[in-house]
CSV table of C-alpha atoms in Angstrom, one decimal:
chain,number,residue,atom,x,y,z
A,1,UNK,CA,-21.1,12.9,-12.2
A,2,UNK,CA,-19.1,15.3,-10.0
A,3,UNK,CA,-16.2,14.1,-7.8
A,4,UNK,CA,-16.9,13.9,-4.1
A,5,UNK,CA,-15.0,15.9,-1.4
A,6,UNK,CA,-13.0,12.8,-0.4
A,7,UNK,CA,-11.7,12.4,-3.9
A,8,UNK,CA,-9.5,15.4,-3.4
A,9,UNK,CA,-7.7,14.1,-0.3
A,10,UNK,CA,-3.9,13.7,-0.5
A,11,UNK,CA,-2.0,10.4,-0.2
A,12,UNK,CA,0.9,10.0,2.3
A,13,UNK,CA,4.0,8.9,0.5
A,14,UNK,CA,7.1,7.4,2.1
A,15,UNK,CA,10.0,7.1,-0.2
A,16,UNK,CA,12.7,4.3,-0.1
A,17,UNK,CA,15.6,3.7,-2.4
A,18,UNK,CA,13.8,1.5,-4.9
A,19,UNK,CA,10.1,2.0,-4.1
A,20,UNK,CA,7.5,4.2,-2.5
A,21,UNK,CA,4.9,3.2,0.1
A,22,UNK,CA,1.8,5.2,-0.5
A,23,UNK,CA,-1.0,5.4,2.1
A,24,UNK,CA,-4.1,6.7,0.2
A,25,UNK,CA,-6.8,8.5,2.1
A,26,UNK,CA,-9.2,5.9,3.4
A,27,UNK,CA,-12.3,6.8,1.5
A,28,UNK,CA,-14.2,3.8,2.7
A,29,UNK,CA,-13.9,4.6,6.4
A,30,UNK,CA,-17.3,6.4,6.0
A,31,UNK,CA,-18.8,2.9,5.7
A,32,UNK,CA,-17.3,1.4,8.8
A,33,UNK,CA,-19.8,1.2,11.7
A,34,UNK,CA,-18.5,0.2,15.2
A,35,UNK,CA,-21.5,-1.2,17.0
A,36,UNK,CA,-21.8,-2.9,20.4
A,37,UNK,CA,-23.1,-6.5,20.2
A,38,UNK,CA,-26.4,-5.3,21.8
A,39,UNK,CA,-26.8,-2.8,19.0
A,40,UNK,CA,-26.4,-5.4,16.3
A,41,UNK,CA,-30.0,-5.8,15.6
A,42,UNK,CA,-29.9,-5.6,11.8
A,43,UNK,CA,-30.4,-8.8,9.9
A,44,UNK,CA,-27.2,-10.6,8.8
A,45,UNK,CA,-26.3,-9.0,5.5
A,46,UNK,CA,-25.1,-12.4,4.1
A,47,UNK,CA,-28.3,-14.1,5.0
A,48,UNK,CA,-30.2,-11.2,3.4
A,49,UNK,CA,-28.2,-11.4,0.2
A,50,UNK,CA,-28.7,-15.2,0.1
A,51,UNK,CA,-32.4,-14.7,0.5
A,52,UNK,CA,-32.4,-12.1,-2.3
A,53,UNK,CA,-30.5,-14.6,-4.5
A,54,UNK,CA,-33.1,-17.3,-3.7
A,55,UNK,CA,-35.9,-15.1,-5.1
A,56,UNK,CA,-33.9,-14.9,-8.3
A,57,UNK,CA,-33.3,-18.6,-8.5
A,58,UNK,CA,-36.7,-19.2,-10.3
A,59,UNK,CA,-35.0,-17.8,-13.4
A,60,UNK,CA,-31.8,-19.9,-13.2
A,61,UNK,CA,-33.0,-22.8,-15.4
A,62,UNK,CA,-34.1,-20.4,-18.1
A,63,UNK,CA,-30.8,-18.5,-17.9
A,64,UNK,CA,-28.9,-21.7,-18.3
A,65,UNK,CA,-31.0,-22.6,-21.3
A,66,UNK,CA,-29.9,-19.2,-22.8
A,67,UNK,CA,-26.3,-19.9,-22.0
A,68,UNK,CA,-26.6,-23.3,-23.7
A,69,UNK,CA,-28.0,-21.6,-26.8
A,70,UNK,CA,-25.1,-19.2,-26.8
A,71,UNK,CA,-22.7,-22.1,-26.5
A,72,UNK,CA,-24.4,-23.9,-29.4
A,73,UNK,CA,-24.3,-20.8,-31.6
A,74,UNK,CA,-20.6,-20.3,-30.9
A,75,UNK,CA,-20.0,-24.0,-31.8
A,76,UNK,CA,-21.9,-23.5,-35.1
A,77,UNK,CA,-19.7,-20.5,-35.9
A,78,UNK,CA,-16.7,-22.7,-35.4
A,79,UNK,CA,-18.2,-25.3,-37.7
A,80,UNK,CA,-18.8,-22.7,-40.4
A,81,UNK,CA,-15.7,-20.5,-40.1
A,82,UNK,CA,-13.2,-22.9,-38.5
A,83,UNK,CA,-11.3,-22.1,-35.4
A,84,UNK,CA,-10.5,-18.5,-36.2
A,85,UNK,CA,-9.4,-16.3,-33.3
A,86,UNK,CA,-12.8,-14.6,-33.1
A,87,UNK,CA,-14.8,-17.9,-33.3
A,88,UNK,CA,-12.5,-19.6,-30.8
A,89,UNK,CA,-12.7,-16.6,-28.3
A,90,UNK,CA,-16.5,-16.7,-28.5
A,91,UNK,CA,-16.7,-20.4,-27.9
A,92,UNK,CA,-14.2,-20.1,-25.0
A,93,UNK,CA,-16.1,-17.2,-23.3
A,94,UNK,CA,-19.4,-19.1,-23.6
A,95,UNK,CA,-17.9,-22.2,-22.0
A,96,UNK,CA,-16.0,-20.2,-19.4
A,97,UNK,CA,-19.2,-18.4,-18.4
A,98,UNK,CA,-21.1,-21.7,-18.0
A,99,UNK,CA,-18.2,-23.1,-15.9
A,100,UNK,CA,-18.5,-20.1,-13.5
A,101,UNK,CA,-22.3,-20.1,-13.4
A,102,UNK,CA,-23.0,-23.8,-13.2
A,103,UNK,CA,-23.0,-24.3,-9.5
A,104,UNK,CA,-24.8,-21.0,-8.8
A,105,UNK,CA,-27.5,-21.9,-11.3
A,106,UNK,CA,-28.0,-25.3,-9.8
A,107,UNK,CA,-26.3,-27.3,-12.5
A,108,UNK,CA,-23.0,-28.4,-10.8
A,109,UNK,CA,-22.7,-31.5,-13.1
A,110,UNK,CA,-21.9,-29.4,-16.2
A,111,UNK,CA,-19.0,-27.6,-14.5
A,112,UNK,CA,-16.4,-30.3,-15.2
A,113,UNK,CA,-17.5,-30.6,-18.9
A,114,UNK,CA,-17.3,-26.8,-19.4
A,115,UNK,CA,-14.0,-26.8,-17.5
A,116,UNK,CA,-12.7,-29.5,-19.9
A,117,UNK,CA,-13.8,-27.6,-22.9
A,118,UNK,CA,-12.1,-24.4,-21.6
A,119,UNK,CA,-8.8,-26.3,-21.1
A,120,UNK,CA,-9.1,-27.8,-24.6
A,121,UNK,CA,-9.4,-24.4,-26.2
A,122,UNK,CA,-7.0,-22.5,-23.9
A,123,UNK,CA,-4.1,-25.0,-23.8
A,124,UNK,CA,-3.9,-26.3,-27.3
A,125,UNK,CA,-0.8,-24.8,-28.9
A,126,UNK,CA,-2.3,-25.1,-32.4
A,127,UNK,CA,-6.1,-24.6,-32.1
A,128,UNK,CA,-6.6,-25.6,-35.7
A,129,UNK,CA,-5.6,-29.1,-34.7
A,130,UNK,CA,-8.4,-29.5,-32.2
A,131,UNK,CA,-10.8,-32.2,-33.5
A,132,UNK,CA,-14.1,-30.6,-34.1
A,133,UNK,CA,-15.8,-33.8,-33.0
A,134,UNK,CA,-14.3,-33.3,-29.6
A,135,UNK,CA,-15.6,-29.7,-29.4
A,136,UNK,CA,-19.0,-31.1,-30.5
A,137,UNK,CA,-19.0,-33.8,-27.8
A,138,UNK,CA,-18.3,-31.2,-25.1
A,139,UNK,CA,-21.1,-28.8,-26.3
A,140,UNK,CA,-23.6,-31.6,-26.7
A,141,UNK,CA,-22.6,-33.0,-23.3
A,142,UNK,CA,-23.3,-29.7,-21.6
A,143,UNK,CA,-26.7,-29.4,-23.3
A,144,UNK,CA,-27.6,-33.0,-22.6
A,145,UNK,CA,-26.8,-32.7,-18.9
A,146,UNK,CA,-28.8,-29.4,-18.6
A,147,UNK,CA,-31.8,-31.0,-20.2
A,148,UNK,CA,-31.6,-34.2,-18.2
A,149,UNK,CA,-30.9,-32.3,-15.0
A,150,UNK,CA,-34.5,-31.0,-15.3
A,151,UNK,CA,-35.6,-34.7,-15.2
A,152,UNK,CA,-33.3,-35.3,-12.2
A,153,UNK,CA,-32.4,-38.9,-13.0
A,154,UNK,CA,-29.0,-38.8,-14.7
A,155,UNK,CA,-26.3,-37.9,-12.2
A,156,UNK,CA,-24.2,-41.0,-12.7
A,157,UNK,CA,-24.4,-40.8,-16.5
A,158,UNK,CA,-23.3,-37.1,-16.3
A,159,UNK,CA,-20.3,-38.0,-14.1
A,160,UNK,CA,-19.2,-40.8,-16.5
A,161,UNK,CA,-19.6,-38.5,-19.5
A,162,UNK,CA,-17.6,-35.7,-17.8
A,163,UNK,CA,-14.8,-38.0,-16.8
A,164,UNK,CA,-14.6,-39.5,-20.3
A,165,UNK,CA,-14.4,-36.1,-21.9
A,166,UNK,CA,-11.8,-35.0,-19.4
A,167,UNK,CA,-9.6,-38.1,-20.1
A,168,UNK,CA,-9.8,-37.6,-23.9
A,169,UNK,CA,-9.0,-33.9,-23.6
A,170,UNK,CA,-6.1,-34.5,-21.2
A,171,UNK,CA,-4.7,-37.1,-23.6
A,172,UNK,CA,-5.0,-34.8,-26.5
A,173,UNK,CA,-3.4,-31.9,-24.6
A,174,UNK,CA,-0.5,-34.1,-23.4
A,175,UNK,CA,0.2,-35.0,-27.0
A,176,UNK,CA,-0.1,-31.5,-28.3
A,177,UNK,CA,2.1,-30.1,-25.6
A,178,UNK,CA,4.7,-32.8,-25.8
A,179,UNK,CA,7.3,-30.2,-27.0
A,180,UNK,CA,6.5,-27.8,-24.1
A,181,UNK,CA,7.8,-29.7,-21.1
A,182,UNK,CA,6.3,-28.5,-17.8
A,183,UNK,CA,3.6,-26.4,-19.4
A,184,UNK,CA,0.6,-28.6,-18.4
A,185,UNK,CA,2.0,-29.1,-15.0
A,186,UNK,CA,2.2,-25.4,-14.6
A,187,UNK,CA,-1.4,-24.7,-15.6
A,188,UNK,CA,-2.5,-27.7,-13.6
A,189,UNK,CA,-1.0,-26.2,-10.4
A,190,UNK,CA,-3.6,-26.0,-7.6
A,191,UNK,CA,-5.8,-23.0,-7.4
A,192,UNK,CA,-4.4,-20.3,-5.2
A,193,UNK,CA,-7.0,-17.7,-4.2
A,194,UNK,CA,-6.0,-15.5,-1.3
A,195,UNK,CA,-8.3,-15.9,1.7
A,196,UNK,CA,-8.9,-12.5,3.1
A,197,UNK,CA,-9.9,-14.0,6.5
A,198,UNK,CA,-6.4,-15.4,6.9
A,199,UNK,CA,-4.7,-12.1,7.4
B,1,UNK,CA,-18.2,-5.3,16.5
B,2,UNK,CA,-17.5,-3.9,13.1
B,3,UNK,CA,-20.1,-3.9,10.4
B,4,UNK,CA,-20.4,-2.1,7.0
B,5,UNK,CA,-22.9,0.5,6.2
B,6,UNK,CA,-23.4,-0.6,2.5
B,7,UNK,CA,-25.7,2.3,1.9
B,8,UNK,CA,-22.6,4.5,1.9
B,9,UNK,CA,-20.7,2.5,-0.8
B,10,UNK,CA,-21.0,2.9,-4.5
B,11,UNK,CA,-20.2,-0.1,-6.7
B,12,UNK,CA,-19.3,-0.6,-10.3
B,13,UNK,CA,-19.8,-4.1,-11.7
B,14,UNK,CA,-18.1,-4.9,-15.0
B,15,UNK,CA,-19.0,-8.2,-16.6
B,16,UNK,CA,-20.0,-9.0,-20.2
B,17,UNK,CA,-22.5,-11.6,-18.9
B,18,UNK,CA,-25.9,-10.1,-18.1
B,19,UNK,CA,-26.8,-13.0,-15.8
B,20,UNK,CA,-23.7,-12.5,-13.7
B,21,UNK,CA,-24.3,-8.8,-13.5
B,22,UNK,CA,-27.8,-9.4,-12.3
B,23,UNK,CA,-26.6,-11.8,-9.6
B,24,UNK,CA,-24.0,-9.3,-8.4
B,25,UNK,CA,-26.5,-6.5,-8.3
B,26,UNK,CA,-28.9,-8.7,-6.3
B,27,UNK,CA,-26.2,-9.7,-3.8
B,28,UNK,CA,-25.1,-6.1,-3.4
B,29,UNK,CA,-28.6,-4.9,-2.9
B,30,UNK,CA,-29.1,-7.7,-0.5
B,31,UNK,CA,-26.1,-6.4,1.5
B,32,UNK,CA,-27.8,-3.0,1.6
B,33,UNK,CA,-26.1,-1.1,-1.2
B,34,UNK,CA,-28.3,1.2,-3.2
B,35,UNK,CA,-25.8,2.5,-5.8
B,36,UNK,CA,-24.7,-0.2,-8.2
B,37,UNK,CA,-23.6,0.7,-11.7
B,38,UNK,CA,-22.9,-1.7,-14.5
B,39,UNK,CA,-20.8,-2.0,-17.6
B,40,UNK,CA,-20.6,-4.8,-20.1
B,41,UNK,CA,-17.0,-4.7,-21.2
B,42,UNK,CA,-13.7,-3.3,-20.2
B,43,UNK,CA,-14.0,-0.2,-22.4
B,44,UNK,CA,-17.4,0.7,-21.1
B,45,UNK,CA,-16.2,-0.1,-17.6
B,46,UNK,CA,-13.4,2.4,-17.8
B,47,UNK,CA,-15.8,5.1,-19.0
B,48,UNK,CA,-18.2,4.2,-16.2
B,49,UNK,CA,-15.3,4.3,-13.7
B,50,UNK,CA,-14.5,7.8,-14.7
B,51,UNK,CA,-18.1,8.9,-14.7
B,52,UNK,CA,-19.4,7.4,-11.5
B,53,UNK,CA,-16.3,7.4,-9.3
B,54,UNK,CA,-17.2,4.1,-7.6
B,55,UNK,CA,-15.9,3.2,-4.2
B,56,UNK,CA,-15.3,-0.4,-5.2
B,57,UNK,CA,-15.0,-2.0,-8.7
B,58,UNK,CA,-15.9,-5.6,-9.3
B,59,UNK,CA,-14.7,-6.9,-12.6
B,60,UNK,CA,-14.8,-10.1,-14.6
B,61,UNK,CA,-11.5,-11.2,-16.3
B,62,UNK,CA,-12.6,-12.7,-19.7
B,63,UNK,CA,-14.4,-9.9,-21.6
B,64,UNK,CA,-14.4,-8.7,-25.2
B,65,UNK,CA,-12.6,-5.5,-26.3
B,66,UNK,CA,-10.3,-5.4,-23.3
B,67,UNK,CA,-10.4,-7.7,-20.4
B,68,UNK,CA,-10.5,-7.3,-16.7
B,69,UNK,CA,-6.7,-7.5,-16.4
B,70,UNK,CA,-6.2,-4.7,-18.9
B,71,UNK,CA,-8.8,-2.7,-17.2
B,72,UNK,CA,-7.0,-3.0,-13.9
B,73,UNK,CA,-3.8,-2.0,-15.5
B,74,UNK,CA,-5.5,1.1,-17.0
B,75,UNK,CA,-7.0,2.1,-13.6
B,76,UNK,CA,-3.7,1.6,-11.8
B,77,UNK,CA,-2.0,4.4,-13.6
B,78,UNK,CA,-0.9,7.0,-11.1
B,79,UNK,CA,-2.1,10.5,-12.2
B,80,UNK,CA,-4.1,9.2,-15.1
B,81,UNK,CA,-7.4,9.2,-13.4
B,82,UNK,CA,-9.3,10.4,-10.3
B,83,UNK,CA,-8.7,7.4,-8.2
B,84,UNK,CA,-6.0,4.9,-9.1
B,85,UNK,CA,-6.3,3.5,-5.6
B,86,UNK,CA,-9.8,2.3,-6.0
B,87,UNK,CA,-10.2,-1.3,-4.6
B,88,UNK,CA,-10.7,-3.8,-7.4
B,89,UNK,CA,-12.2,-7.3,-6.9
B,90,UNK,CA,-11.4,-9.6,-9.7
B,91,UNK,CA,-14.3,-12.1,-10.0
B,92,UNK,CA,-13.5,-14.8,-12.4
B,93,UNK,CA,-13.8,-18.4,-13.4
B,94,UNK,CA,-10.0,-18.5,-13.8
B,95,UNK,CA,-8.5,-19.9,-10.6
B,96,UNK,CA,-5.2,-21.4,-11.6
B,97,UNK,CA,-2.2,-20.2,-9.6
B,98,UNK,CA,-0.7,-18.6,-12.7
B,99,UNK,CA,-3.8,-16.5,-13.2
B,100,UNK,CA,-4.1,-15.4,-9.6
B,101,UNK,CA,-0.5,-14.3,-9.6
B,102,UNK,CA,-1.0,-12.3,-12.9
B,103,UNK,CA,-4.1,-10.6,-11.4
B,104,UNK,CA,-2.2,-9.7,-8.3
B,105,UNK,CA,0.7,-8.3,-10.3
B,106,UNK,CA,-1.7,-6.2,-12.3
B,107,UNK,CA,-2.8,-4.5,-9.1
B,108,UNK,CA,-6.1,-6.1,-8.1
B,109,UNK,CA,-7.1,-5.8,-4.4
B,110,UNK,CA,-9.0,-9.1,-4.0
B,111,UNK,CA,-9.4,-12.2,-6.0
B,112,UNK,CA,-12.7,-14.0,-6.0
B,113,UNK,CA,-13.1,-17.3,-7.9
B,114,UNK,CA,-16.5,-18.4,-9.2
B,115,UNK,CA,-18.8,-19.9,-8.3
B,116,UNK,CA,-19.8,-16.8,-6.4
B,117,UNK,CA,-21.3,-16.9,-2.9
B,118,UNK,CA,-22.8,-14.2,-0.8
B,119,UNK,CA,-20.4,-15.0,2.0
B,120,UNK,CA,-17.2,-14.9,-0.1
B,121,UNK,CA,-18.2,-11.6,-1.7
B,122,UNK,CA,-19.1,-10.1,1.7
B,123,UNK,CA,-15.7,-11.2,3.1
B,124,UNK,CA,-13.8,-9.6,0.3
B,125,UNK,CA,-15.7,-6.4,0.7
B,126,UNK,CA,-15.3,-6.4,4.5
B,127,UNK,CA,-11.5,-6.9,4.1
B,128,UNK,CA,-11.3,-4.1,1.7
B,129,UNK,CA,-13.2,-1.7,3.9
B,130,UNK,CA,-11.8,-2.7,7.3
B,131,UNK,CA,-8.2,-3.6,6.4
B,132,UNK,CA,-7.1,-1.3,3.6
B,133,UNK,CA,-3.5,-2.0,2.5
B,134,UNK,CA,-1.0,0.7,1.5
B,135,UNK,CA,0.0,1.0,-2.1
B,136,UNK,CA,3.5,0.1,-3.4
B,137,UNK,CA,5.1,1.9,-6.3
B,138,UNK,CA,8.2,0.4,-8.0
B,139,UNK,CA,9.5,0.8,-11.5
B,140,UNK,CA,7.3,-1.9,-12.7
B,141,UNK,CA,4.4,-2.2,-10.2
B,142,UNK,CA,1.8,0.1,-8.8
B,143,UNK,CA,-0.9,-1.4,-6.7
B,144,UNK,CA,-1.9,-2.7,-3.2
B,145,UNK,CA,0.9,-4.1,-1.1
B,146,UNK,CA,1.2,-7.7,-2.2
B,147,UNK,CA,2.6,-8.8,1.1
B,148,UNK,CA,-0.4,-9.4,3.2
B,149,UNK,CA,1.4,-10.4,6.3
B,150,UNK,CA,4.3,-8.4,7.8
B,151,UNK,CA,7.0,-10.2,9.7
B,152,UNK,CA,8.5,-7.8,12.2
B,153,UNK,CA,11.3,-10.3,13.0
B,154,UNK,CA,12.6,-10.5,9.4
B,155,UNK,CA,16.3,-9.9,9.1
B,156,UNK,CA,17.8,-9.9,5.6
B,157,UNK,CA,18.1,-7.9,2.5
B,158,UNK,CA,15.3,-5.7,1.3
B,159,UNK,CA,14.4,-7.2,-2.0
B,160,UNK,CA,11.5,-5.0,-3.1
B,161,UNK,CA,12.9,-3.9,-6.4
B,162,UNK,CA,11.3,-5.6,-9.3
B,163,UNK,CA,7.8,-6.2,-10.6
B,164,UNK,CA,7.2,-9.5,-9.0
B,165,UNK,CA,6.4,-9.7,-5.3
B,166,UNK,CA,9.2,-11.3,-3.4
B,167,UNK,CA,8.4,-14.4,-1.4
B,168,UNK,CA,10.6,-14.5,1.7
B,169,UNK,CA,10.9,-18.0,2.8
B,170,UNK,CA,11.3,-18.3,6.5
B,171,UNK,CA,12.4,-21.2,8.7
B,172,UNK,CA,9.4,-22.3,10.7
B,173,UNK,CA,9.7,-21.4,14.4
B,174,UNK,CA,9.6,-25.0,15.4
B,175,UNK,CA,12.6,-25.9,13.3
B,176,UNK,CA,14.5,-23.0,14.7
B,177,UNK,CA,13.7,-24.2,18.2
B,178,UNK,CA,14.8,-27.7,17.4
B,179,UNK,CA,18.0,-26.4,15.9
B,180,UNK,CA,18.8,-24.6,19.2
B,181,UNK,CA,18.3,-27.7,21.4
């Protein structure tokens, strides 16, 4: 694909002793539309996108089933090959994806279980020491909640299960990281995602 | 009133998860974008970036081969590609402070933690388009200005030397006023 005319524009550079401030050509200015309120007749783009997502939502349960199968397959590889780097990465990515998708797909109760599994894998200094039974319990927990979610009658049980898995995982991580003072506090620091609307 | 003509923007979505790519494509089309290109890992993403010259890149962090952080570092190489200034939105399940800081120091433009929402994605894009930030180049950093707010009343040493953004702690105005009374 050929480069567009705006790709060739020059950036303005102001040099200081230790750094440069570069103002690149604003290639996105082409997309800014200044409209009077009376001209704002187009449907709200956010509402339009939400509506589009809604039409997709019929597939979400099926997609979550596929994610569960992927998690189960990754768990089986760990069982067969042990916690090798490749097997561990695969299990982590499967759990991490479920964590990020859970709420979007309408399965918010599995998010804390997937989060706990991610922490277990990511913050164990010696992954080989992670009890396989604890990995199994997380994977089975995710699958059970997904399947029971369809029946819509097990919210309390899911919360209890998630909390128990979280407690056991945190106890294990605290023990495993006992020689890394401050490590878990650092990773437990509250989320910090810049809010673009604040400035 | 400012709005965005999404029809004039070209997006590249890089995520190894096909479901998440489908969701992003759906949201972007919902906003009004027609041109959405996809890649399923960092290596394919870099190739697509060179090929399609997107206006905005949306990338996942955790991906095989090389991840979203490494991809950002490769794009933010002055002189190495057609557009090292391209806005990059890091969309990820990682939301710990340490991760956000690492992404910022790699040169991302906006950070968006999952779960994704149409509103949050729209706000990040709006901010990118309407409030573009200058780039800063030091010996160890090249990327958007990490200081989002400028304090015109700041007096003190200029500490922009290293790779980490300096956090300039300031006495709250109320405390200053109390000290004067």
